[in-house]
PDB file of C-alpha atoms in Angstrom:
ATOM      1  CA  MET H1120      98.449 121.709  80.740  1.00  0.00           C
ATOM      2  CA  THR H1121     102.188 122.142  81.507  1.00  0.00           C
ATOM      3  CA  VAL H1122     104.691 119.148  82.497  1.00  0.00           C
ATOM      4  CA  ASN H1123     107.635 119.916  84.949  1.00  0.00           C
ATOM      5  CA  PRO H1124     110.459 117.583  85.194  1.00  0.00           C
ATOM      6  CA  VAL H1125     110.602 114.808  87.745  1.00  0.00           C
ATOM      7  CA  SER H1126     113.528 117.058  90.060  1.00  0.00           C
ATOM      8  CA  HIS H1127     109.928 118.047  91.517  1.00  0.00           C
ATOM      9  CA  LYS H1128     109.704 116.057  94.964  1.00  0.00           C
ATOM     10  CA  ALA H1129     105.995 116.150  95.649  1.00  0.00           C
ATOM     11  CA  VAL H1130     104.388 112.377  95.893  1.00  0.00           C
ATOM     12  CA  LEU H1131     101.155 111.603  94.948  1.00  0.00           C
ATOM     13  CA  LEU H1132     100.480 108.965  97.507  1.00  0.00           C
ATOM     14  CA  LEU H1133      97.014 106.305  95.863  1.00  0.00           C
ATOM     15  CA  ARG H1134      95.742 104.986  98.917  1.00  0.00           C
ATOM     16  CA  PRO H1135      92.475 105.052 101.135  1.00  0.00           C
ATOM     17  CA  GLY H1136      92.043 107.610 102.563  1.00  0.00           C
ATOM     18  CA  ASN H1137      93.186 111.088 101.424  1.00  0.00           C
ATOM     19  CA  MET H1138      93.252 112.377 105.287  1.00  0.00           C
ATOM     20  CA  PRO H1139      96.695 113.151 106.675  1.00  0.00           C
ATOM     21  CA  ASP H1140      98.565 110.130 108.796  1.00  0.00           C
ATOM     22  CA  ALA H1141     101.262 109.323 110.830  1.00  0.00           C
ATOM     23  CA  PHE H1142     102.730 107.841 107.318  1.00  0.00           C
ATOM     24  CA  THR H1143     102.378 111.269 105.165  1.00  0.00           C
ATOM     25  CA  ARG H1144     103.170 113.257 107.819  1.00  0.00           C
ATOM     26  CA  GLN H1145     106.570 111.434 108.406  1.00  0.00           C
ATOM     27  CA  LEU H1146     107.107 111.927 104.620  1.00  0.00           C
ATOM     28  CA  ARG H1147     106.576 115.608 105.072  1.00  0.00           C
ATOM     29  CA  GLU H1148     109.274 115.973 107.893  1.00  0.00           C
ATOM     30  CA  THR H1149     111.844 114.890 105.246  1.00  0.00           C
ATOM     31  CA  GLY H1150     110.892 117.670 103.405  1.00  0.00           C
ATOM     32  CA  ARG H1151     108.522 115.875 100.849  1.00  0.00           C
ATOM     33  CA  GLU H1152     105.524 117.616  99.179  1.00  0.00           C
ATOM     34  CA  CYS H1153     102.381 114.781  99.339  1.00  0.00           C
ATOM     35  CA  PHE H1154      99.529 114.638  98.341  1.00  0.00           C
ATOM     36  CA  VAL H1155      96.882 112.112  99.183  1.00  0.00           C
ATOM     37  CA  HIS H1156      94.280 110.437  97.410  1.00  0.00           C
ATOM     38  CA  SER H1157      91.740 107.391  96.891  1.00  0.00           C
ATOM     39  CA  PHE H1158      90.091 106.501  94.089  1.00  0.00           C
ATOM     40  CA  ILE H1159      88.121 103.734  96.114  1.00  0.00           C
ATOM     41  CA  GLU H1160      85.383 104.058  98.642  1.00  0.00           C
ATOM     42  CA  ILE H1161      85.116 100.674 101.506  1.00  0.00           C
ATOM     43  CA  GLU H1162      82.062  99.858 102.242  1.00  0.00           C
ATOM     44  CA  PRO H1163      80.805  96.762 104.129  1.00  0.00           C
ATOM     45  CA  LEU H1164      78.554  94.055 102.675  1.00  0.00           C
ATOM     46  CA  PRO H1165      75.711  93.628 104.644  1.00  0.00           C
ATOM     47  CA  LEU H1166      75.602  90.963 107.418  1.00  0.00           C
ATOM     48  CA  ASP H1167      74.111  87.945 107.095  1.00  0.00           C
ATOM     49  CA  LYS H1168      74.457  86.627 110.901  1.00  0.00           C
ATOM     50  CA  LYS H1169      73.586  82.788 109.898  1.00  0.00           C
ATOM     51  CA  GLN H1170      76.362  82.639 107.438  1.00  0.00           C
ATOM     52  CA  LEU H1171      78.947  84.209 111.037  1.00  0.00           C
ATOM     53  CA  THR H1172      77.123  82.197 113.328  1.00  0.00           C
ATOM     54  CA  ASP H1173      77.631  78.981 111.105  1.00  0.00           C
ATOM     55  CA  LEU H1174      81.333  80.682 110.288  1.00  0.00           C
ATOM     56  CA  LYS H1175      82.396  80.828 114.161  1.00  0.00           C
ATOM     57  CA  GLN H1176      81.209  77.185 115.078  1.00  0.00           C
ATOM     58  CA  ARG H1177      83.329  75.811 112.260  1.00  0.00           C
ATOM     59  CA  HIS H1178      86.171  74.325 112.521  1.00  0.00           C
ATOM     60  CA  TRP H1179      89.626  75.859 110.882  1.00  0.00           C
ATOM     61  CA  ASP H1180      92.852  74.755 110.244  1.00  0.00           C
ATOM     62  CA  GLY H1181      93.487  78.279 108.952  1.00  0.00           C
ATOM     63  CA  ILE H1182      92.431  81.713 108.682  1.00  0.00           C
ATOM     64  CA  VAL H1183      93.438  84.215 106.210  1.00  0.00           C
ATOM     65  CA  VAL H1184      93.047  87.789 106.970  1.00  0.00           C
ATOM     66  CA  VAL H1185      93.624  89.555 103.810  1.00  0.00           C
ATOM     67  CA  SER H1186      94.168  93.290 104.618  1.00  0.00           C
ATOM     68  CA  LYS H1187      93.208  95.682 107.647  1.00  0.00           C
ATOM     69  CA  ASN H1188      89.538  96.363 106.281  1.00  0.00           C
ATOM     70  CA  ALA H1189      89.244  92.524 106.679  1.00  0.00           C
ATOM     71  CA  ALA H1190      89.940  92.621 109.598  1.00  0.00           C
ATOM     72  CA  HIS H1191      88.254  95.624 110.452  1.00  0.00           C
ATOM     73  CA  TYR H1192      84.416  94.889 109.052  1.00  0.00           C
ATOM     74  CA  ALA H1193      85.220  90.980 110.350  1.00  0.00           C
ATOM     75  CA  ALA H1194      85.583  92.322 113.899  1.00  0.00           C
ATOM     76  CA  LYS H1195      82.649  94.587 113.814  1.00  0.00           C
ATOM     77  CA  ALA H1196      80.815  91.620 112.830  1.00  0.00           C
ATOM     78  CA  GLY H1197      81.715  90.200 115.725  1.00  0.00           C
ATOM     79  CA  PHE H1198      84.142  87.396 114.631  1.00  0.00           C
ATOM     80  CA  THR H1199      86.626  87.647 118.122  1.00  0.00           C
ATOM     81  CA  ASP H1200      88.237  84.992 119.722  1.00  0.00           C
ATOM     82  CA  VAL H1201      87.728  81.605 116.868  1.00  0.00           C
ATOM     83  CA  PRO H1202      90.121  79.756 117.530  1.00  0.00           C
ATOM     84  CA  SER H1203      92.504  78.727 113.928  1.00  0.00           C
ATOM     85  CA  LYS H1204      95.738  79.518 113.211  1.00  0.00           C
ATOM     86  CA  TYR H1205      95.724  82.902 111.495  1.00  0.00           C
ATOM     87  CA  TYR H1206      97.721  84.695 108.775  1.00  0.00           C
ATOM     88  CA  ALA H1207      97.788  87.473 107.077  1.00  0.00           C
ATOM     89  CA  VAL H1208     100.174  88.932 103.900  1.00  0.00           C
ATOM     90  CA  GLY H1209     102.288  91.549 105.351  1.00  0.00           C
ATOM     91  CA  PRO H1210     102.759  92.850 108.990  1.00  0.00           C
ATOM     92  CA  GLY H1211     100.683  95.951 109.159  1.00  0.00           C
ATOM     93  CA  THR H1212      97.697  94.122 108.524  1.00  0.00           C
ATOM     94  CA  ALA H1213      99.058  91.317 110.790  1.00  0.00           C
ATOM     95  CA  SER H1214      99.207  93.819 114.084  1.00  0.00           C
ATOM     96  CA  PHE H1215      96.065  95.244 112.588  1.00  0.00           C
ATOM     97  CA  ALA H1216      94.473  91.792 112.981  1.00  0.00           C
ATOM     98  CA  ALA H1217      95.900  90.482 115.787  1.00  0.00           C
ATOM     99  CA  LYS H1218      94.725  94.106 117.895  1.00  0.00           C
ATOM    100  CA  HIS H1219      90.685  93.620 116.462  1.00  0.00           C
ATOM    101  CA  LEU H1220      90.274  90.046 116.448  1.00  0.00           C
ATOM    102  CA  ASN H1221      92.108  89.191 119.623  1.00  0.00           C
ATOM    103  CA  THR H1222      94.146  86.697 118.280  1.00  0.00           C
ATOM    104  CA  PRO H1223      98.542  86.383 117.216  1.00  0.00           C
ATOM    105  CA  VAL H1224      98.662  86.921 113.935  1.00  0.00           C
ATOM    106  CA  SER H1225     101.922  85.170 111.124  1.00  0.00           C
ATOM    107  CA  CYS H1226     103.274  86.872 108.343  1.00  0.00           C
ATOM    108  CA  PRO H1227     105.855  85.982 105.655  1.00  0.00           C
ATOM    109  CA  THR H1228     109.168  88.186 106.712  1.00  0.00           C
ATOM    110  CA  PHE H1229     110.297  89.659 103.396  1.00  0.00           C
ATOM    111  CA  ILE H1230     107.730  88.643 100.769  1.00  0.00           C
ATOM    112  CA  HIS H1231     104.881  90.904 101.971  1.00  0.00           C
ATOM    113  CA  GLN H1232     102.711  89.315  98.662  1.00  0.00           C
ATOM    114  CA  SER H1233     100.003  86.115  98.384  1.00  0.00           C
ATOM    115  CA  GLU H1234     103.251  84.811  96.892  1.00  0.00           C
ATOM    116  CA  GLY H1235     105.201  84.960 100.313  1.00  0.00           C
ATOM    117  CA  LEU H1236     102.665  83.455 102.528  1.00  0.00           C
ATOM    118  CA  LEU H1237     102.569  80.370 100.600  1.00  0.00           C
ATOM    119  CA  ASP H1238     106.314  79.918 101.110  1.00  0.00           C
ATOM    120  CA  LEU H1239     105.502  79.748 104.705  1.00  0.00           C
ATOM    121  CA  ALA H1240     106.613  76.101 105.529  1.00  0.00           C
ATOM    122  CA  GLU H1241     103.432  75.164 107.478  1.00  0.00           C
ATOM    123  CA  LEU H1242     101.098  75.949 104.377  1.00  0.00           C
ATOM    124  CA  GLN H1243     103.547  73.381 102.476  1.00  0.00           C
ATOM    125  CA  LYS H1244     101.000  70.355 102.912  1.00  0.00           C
ATOM    126  CA  LEU H1245      97.172  71.260 103.568  1.00  0.00           C
ATOM    127  CA  GLU H1246      95.382  67.575 102.969  1.00  0.00           C
ATOM    128  CA  GLN H1247      91.944  67.169 104.837  1.00  0.00           C
ATOM    129  CA  GLN H1248      92.392  70.384 106.591  1.00  0.00           C
ATOM    130  CA  SER H1249      89.861  73.841 106.128  1.00  0.00           C
ATOM    131  CA  TRP H1250      90.489  77.206 105.444  1.00  0.00           C
ATOM    132  CA  LEU H1251      88.905  80.550 105.874  1.00  0.00           C
ATOM    133  CA  ILE H1252      90.166  83.833 103.910  1.00  0.00           C
ATOM    134  CA  ILE H1253      88.052  86.666 105.064  1.00  0.00           C
ATOM    135  CA  ARG H1254      88.632  89.480 102.600  1.00  0.00           C
ATOM    136  CA  GLY H1255      86.791  92.088 100.243  1.00  0.00           C
ATOM    137  CA  GLU H1256      83.851  91.181  97.512  1.00  0.00           C
ATOM    138  CA  GLY H1257      86.202  89.683  94.372  1.00  0.00           C
ATOM    139  CA  GLY H1258      89.602  89.440  94.088  1.00  0.00           C
ATOM    140  CA  ARG H1259      92.812  87.347  93.397  1.00  0.00           C
ATOM    141  CA  GLU H1260      92.187  84.230  93.305  1.00  0.00           C
ATOM    142  CA  LEU H1261      95.892  82.475  93.403  1.00  0.00           C
ATOM    143  CA  LEU H1262      95.785  82.277  97.406  1.00  0.00           C
ATOM    144  CA  ALA H1263      92.416  79.903  97.286  1.00  0.00           C
ATOM    145  CA  ASP H1264      94.239  78.114  94.135  1.00  0.00           C
ATOM    146  CA  ALA H1265      97.412  77.189  95.957  1.00  0.00           C
ATOM    147  CA  LEU H1266      95.908  76.152  99.205  1.00  0.00           C
ATOM    148  CA  ARG H1267      93.220  73.761  97.071  1.00  0.00           C
ATOM    149  CA  ALA H1268      95.481  72.826  95.021  1.00  0.00           C
ATOM    150  CA  ARG H1269      98.042  71.501  98.093  1.00  0.00           C
ATOM    151  CA  GLY H1270      95.024  69.245  99.641  1.00  0.00           C
ATOM    152  CA  ALA H1271      92.798  72.488 101.752  1.00  0.00           C
ATOM    153  CA  SER H1272      89.018  72.701 101.363  1.00  0.00           C
ATOM    154  CA  VAL H1273      88.883  76.772 101.194  1.00  0.00           C
ATOM    155  CA  ASP H1274      85.558  78.953 102.124  1.00  0.00           C
ATOM    156  CA  TYR H1275      85.621  82.769 100.965  1.00  0.00           C
ATOM    157  CA  TRP H1276      83.877  84.545 104.098  1.00  0.00           C
ATOM    158  CA  GLU H1277      83.626  88.514 101.628  1.00  0.00           C
ATOM    159  CA  VAL H1278      83.168  91.357 104.626  1.00  0.00           C
ATOM    160  CA  TYR H1279      83.651  95.117 102.616  1.00  0.00           C
ATOM    161  CA  ARG H1280      82.893  95.675  98.739  1.00  0.00           C
ATOM    162  CA  ARG H1281      85.552  98.342  97.412  1.00  0.00           C
ATOM    163  CA  LYS H1282      83.356 101.361  95.193  1.00  0.00           C
ATOM    164  CA  GLN H1283      84.810 103.573  92.682  1.00  0.00           C
ATOM    165  CA  LEU H1284      84.799 107.303  93.419  1.00  0.00           C
ATOM    166  CA  THR H1285      85.265 109.759  90.451  1.00  0.00           C
ATOM    167  CA  LEU H1286      87.220 112.297  90.417  1.00  0.00           C
ATOM    168  CA  ASN H1287      85.904 115.279  88.163  1.00  0.00           C
ATOM    169  CA  ASP H1288      88.082 118.107  89.488  1.00  0.00           C
ATOM    170  CA  PRO H1289      90.804 119.182  86.395  1.00  0.00           C
ATOM    171  CA  GLU H1290      92.503 121.659  88.789  1.00  0.00           C
ATOM    172  CA  LEU H1291      93.574 118.953  90.835  1.00  0.00           C
ATOM    173  CA  ILE H1292      94.905 116.734  88.267  1.00  0.00           C
ATOM    174  CA  GLU H1293      97.084 120.223  87.153  1.00  0.00           C
ATOM    175  CA  GLN H1294      98.424 120.776  90.273  1.00  0.00           C
ATOM    176  CA  TRP H1295      99.741 116.861  89.939  1.00  0.00           C
ATOM    177  CA  ILE H1296     101.405 117.698  86.875  1.00  0.00           C
ATOM    178  CA  LYS H1297     103.053 120.850  88.412  1.00  0.00           C
ATOM    179  CA  SER H1298     104.133 119.500  91.595  1.00  0.00           C
ATOM    180  CA  VAL H1299     104.504 115.475  91.346  1.00  0.00           C
ATOM    181  CA  GLY H1300     107.323 113.701  90.654  1.00  0.00           C
ATOM    182  CA  THR H1301     107.307 110.483  92.297  1.00  0.00           C
ATOM    183  CA  ILE H1302     103.486 108.352  92.186  1.00  0.00           C
ATOM    184  CA  VAL H1303     103.125 105.252  94.780  1.00  0.00           C
ATOM    185  CA  VAL H1304      99.998 103.214  94.425  1.00  0.00           C
ATOM    186  CA  THR H1305      99.844  99.809  96.141  1.00  0.00           C
ATOM    187  CA  SER H1306      96.265  98.395  94.884  1.00  0.00           C
ATOM    188  CA  ALA H1307      95.797  97.526  90.738  1.00  0.00           C
ATOM    189  CA  GLU H1308      91.825  99.047  91.394  1.00  0.00           C
ATOM    190  CA  GLN H1309      93.933 102.175  92.628  1.00  0.00           C
ATOM    191  CA  LEU H1310      96.284 102.672  89.503  1.00  0.00           C
ATOM    192  CA  GLY H1311      93.071 101.561  86.504  1.00  0.00           C
ATOM    193  CA  TYR H1312      91.182 104.320  88.271  1.00  0.00           C
ATOM    194  CA  PHE H1313      93.922 106.747  88.983  1.00  0.00           C
ATOM    195  CA  LEU H1314      94.678 106.836  85.341  1.00  0.00           C
ATOM    196  CA  SER H1315      91.035 106.160  83.144  1.00  0.00           C
ATOM    197  CA  SER H1316      90.436 109.749  85.483  1.00  0.00           C
ATOM    198  CA  LEU H1317      93.490 111.760  83.362  1.00  0.00           C
ATOM    199  CA  PRO H1318      93.522 113.371  80.521  1.00  0.00           C
ATOM    200  CA  SER H1319      95.900 111.820  77.392  1.00  0.00           C
ATOM    201  CA  SER H1320      97.393 114.957  77.407  1.00  0.00           C
ATOM    202  CA  ALA H1321      98.638 113.823  81.198  1.00  0.00           C
ATOM    203  CA  LYS H1322     100.932 111.258  79.235  1.00  0.00           C
ATOM    204  CA  THR H1323     104.322 112.723  79.144  1.00  0.00           C
ATOM    205  CA  TRP H1324     104.053 113.717  82.859  1.00  0.00           C
ATOM    206  CA  LEU H1325     103.159 109.806  83.980  1.00  0.00           C
ATOM    207  CA  ASP H1326     106.082 109.409  81.326  1.00  0.00           C
ATOM    208  CA  ASN H1327     108.230 110.849  83.380  1.00  0.00           C
ATOM    209  CA  CYS H1328     107.779 109.834  86.720  1.00  0.00           C
ATOM    210  CA  GLN H1329     109.250 108.066  88.838  1.00  0.00           C
ATOM    211  CA  TRP H1330     106.971 104.662  90.379  1.00  0.00           C
ATOM    212  CA  ILE H1331     107.401 103.210  93.802  1.00  0.00           C
ATOM    213  CA  VAL H1332     104.970  99.612  93.785  1.00  0.00           C
ATOM    214  CA  PRO H1333     104.788  96.588  96.150  1.00  0.00           C
ATOM    215  CA  SER H1334     105.261  93.600  93.313  1.00  0.00           C
ATOM    216  CA  HIS H1335     106.031  92.510  90.288  1.00  0.00           C
ATOM    217  CA  ARG H1336     102.125  91.969  89.162  1.00  0.00           C
ATOM    218  CA  LEU H1337     101.693  95.985  89.728  1.00  0.00           C
ATOM    219  CA  LYS H1338     104.994  97.225  87.982  1.00  0.00           C
ATOM    220  CA  GLY H1339     103.627  94.748  84.621  1.00  0.00           C
ATOM    221  CA  LEU H1340     100.226  97.170  84.578  1.00  0.00           C
ATOM    222  CA  ILE H1341     101.836 100.318  84.650  1.00  0.00           C
ATOM    223  CA  PRO H1342     102.251 101.821  80.632  1.00  0.00           C
ATOM    224  CA  PHE H1343     104.849 104.376  81.370  1.00  0.00           C
ATOM    225  CA  GLY H1344     107.931 105.150  82.260  1.00  0.00           C
ATOM    226  CA  GLN H1345     111.441 102.911  81.325  1.00  0.00           C
ATOM    227  CA  SER H1346     111.655  99.864  83.329  1.00  0.00           C
ATOM    228  CA  ASP H1347     114.331 101.580  85.916  1.00  0.00           C
ATOM    229  CA  SER H1348     111.461 104.043  87.005  1.00  0.00           C
ATOM    230  CA  ILE H1349     109.594 101.665  88.675  1.00  0.00           C
ATOM    231  CA  LYS H1350     110.972 100.195  92.004  1.00  0.00           C
ATOM    232  CA  VAL H1351     109.441  97.342  93.170  1.00  0.00           C
ATOM    233  CA  THR H1352     109.632  97.382  97.191  1.00  0.00           C
ATOM    234  CA  GLY H1353     108.356  94.022  97.397  1.00  0.00           C
ATOM    235  CA  SER H1354     106.156  95.192 100.489  1.00  0.00           C
ATOM    236  CA  ALA H1355     103.325  97.686 100.884  1.00  0.00           C
ATOM    237  CA  ALA H1356     104.325  98.085 104.812  1.00  0.00           C
ATOM    238  CA  ASP H1357     104.524 102.002 105.729  1.00  0.00           C
ATOM    239  CA  ALA H1358     108.087 101.527 106.690  1.00  0.00           C
ATOM    240  CA  ILE H1359     109.720 100.203 103.631  1.00  0.00           C
ATOM    241  CA  LEU H1360     107.414 102.060 101.426  1.00  0.00           C
ATOM    242  CA  MET H1361     109.178 105.320 103.593  1.00  0.00           C
ATOM    243  CA  ASN H1362     113.117 103.736 103.034  1.00  0.00           C
ATOM    244  CA  ALA H1363     111.827 103.626  99.029  1.00  0.00           C
ATOM    245  CA  LEU H1364     110.747 107.562  99.001  1.00  0.00           C
ATOM    246  CA  ILE H1365     113.488 108.638 101.241  1.00  0.00           C
ATOM    247  CA  ALA H1366     116.335 106.682  98.632  1.00  0.00           C
ATOM    248  CA  ASP H1367     114.125 108.477  95.433  1.00  0.00           C
ATOM    249  CA  GLY H1368     114.015 111.425  97.316  1.00  0.00           C
ATOM    250  CA  LYS H1369     117.721 111.333  97.583  1.00  0.00           C
ATOM    251  CA  THR H1370     118.330 110.427  94.267  1.00  0.00           C
ATOM    252  CA  HIS H1371     116.619 114.224  93.384  1.00  0.00           C
ATOM    253  CA  ASP H1372     119.379 116.273  95.052  1.00  0.00           C
TER     254      ASP H1372
END
């Protein structure tokens, strides 16, 4: 395999949905070639109607929707117009959840991670409160652990699962190595599946790529490159990722 220098301006965007969307079209309008690939398939978990009825009837002091997928499958199951204060980690999920769950949804202004949500003033003292986290199967325990430490009782409602997609396409990998200089990844699972799908000969390419990630936690999982080749945006919001990519493109001019 041949490794070309990082001056190539193509971007590899690792996230669900292999088809071009508004984000990738906007990126291409800036002159950046863009490859989109997902190593994860999202599928709904079987619906427990008794559980759904119970969740809709209980009193919740707060409900956290962790992702657009959580909002989508919750709404599809019929979890709408349930009174509570709703929260999301970032503006993209907040806007999507507000539309599909028919309710206002709050989120942190600047730090679009669980840590940012936990900094909100109204989440500091939660004694004797009941909270619900709507999420996918598994995931980080940080949010629930912190809410419990502040006095809340916390329940999960898991509405989808992530399934690994195998990549058996050496020609596609070769194309990435020849063309891509910047890799954008917003999920630890996507990153892990991506790295495990590559041959060891791809290491030099990965070492020379620029990386854009939303959190220092994800940065710490990248075993390649120098620290200054990994940009942490603090958010996975499309607008913030786009700004980082535009800035990245200028450094290669």
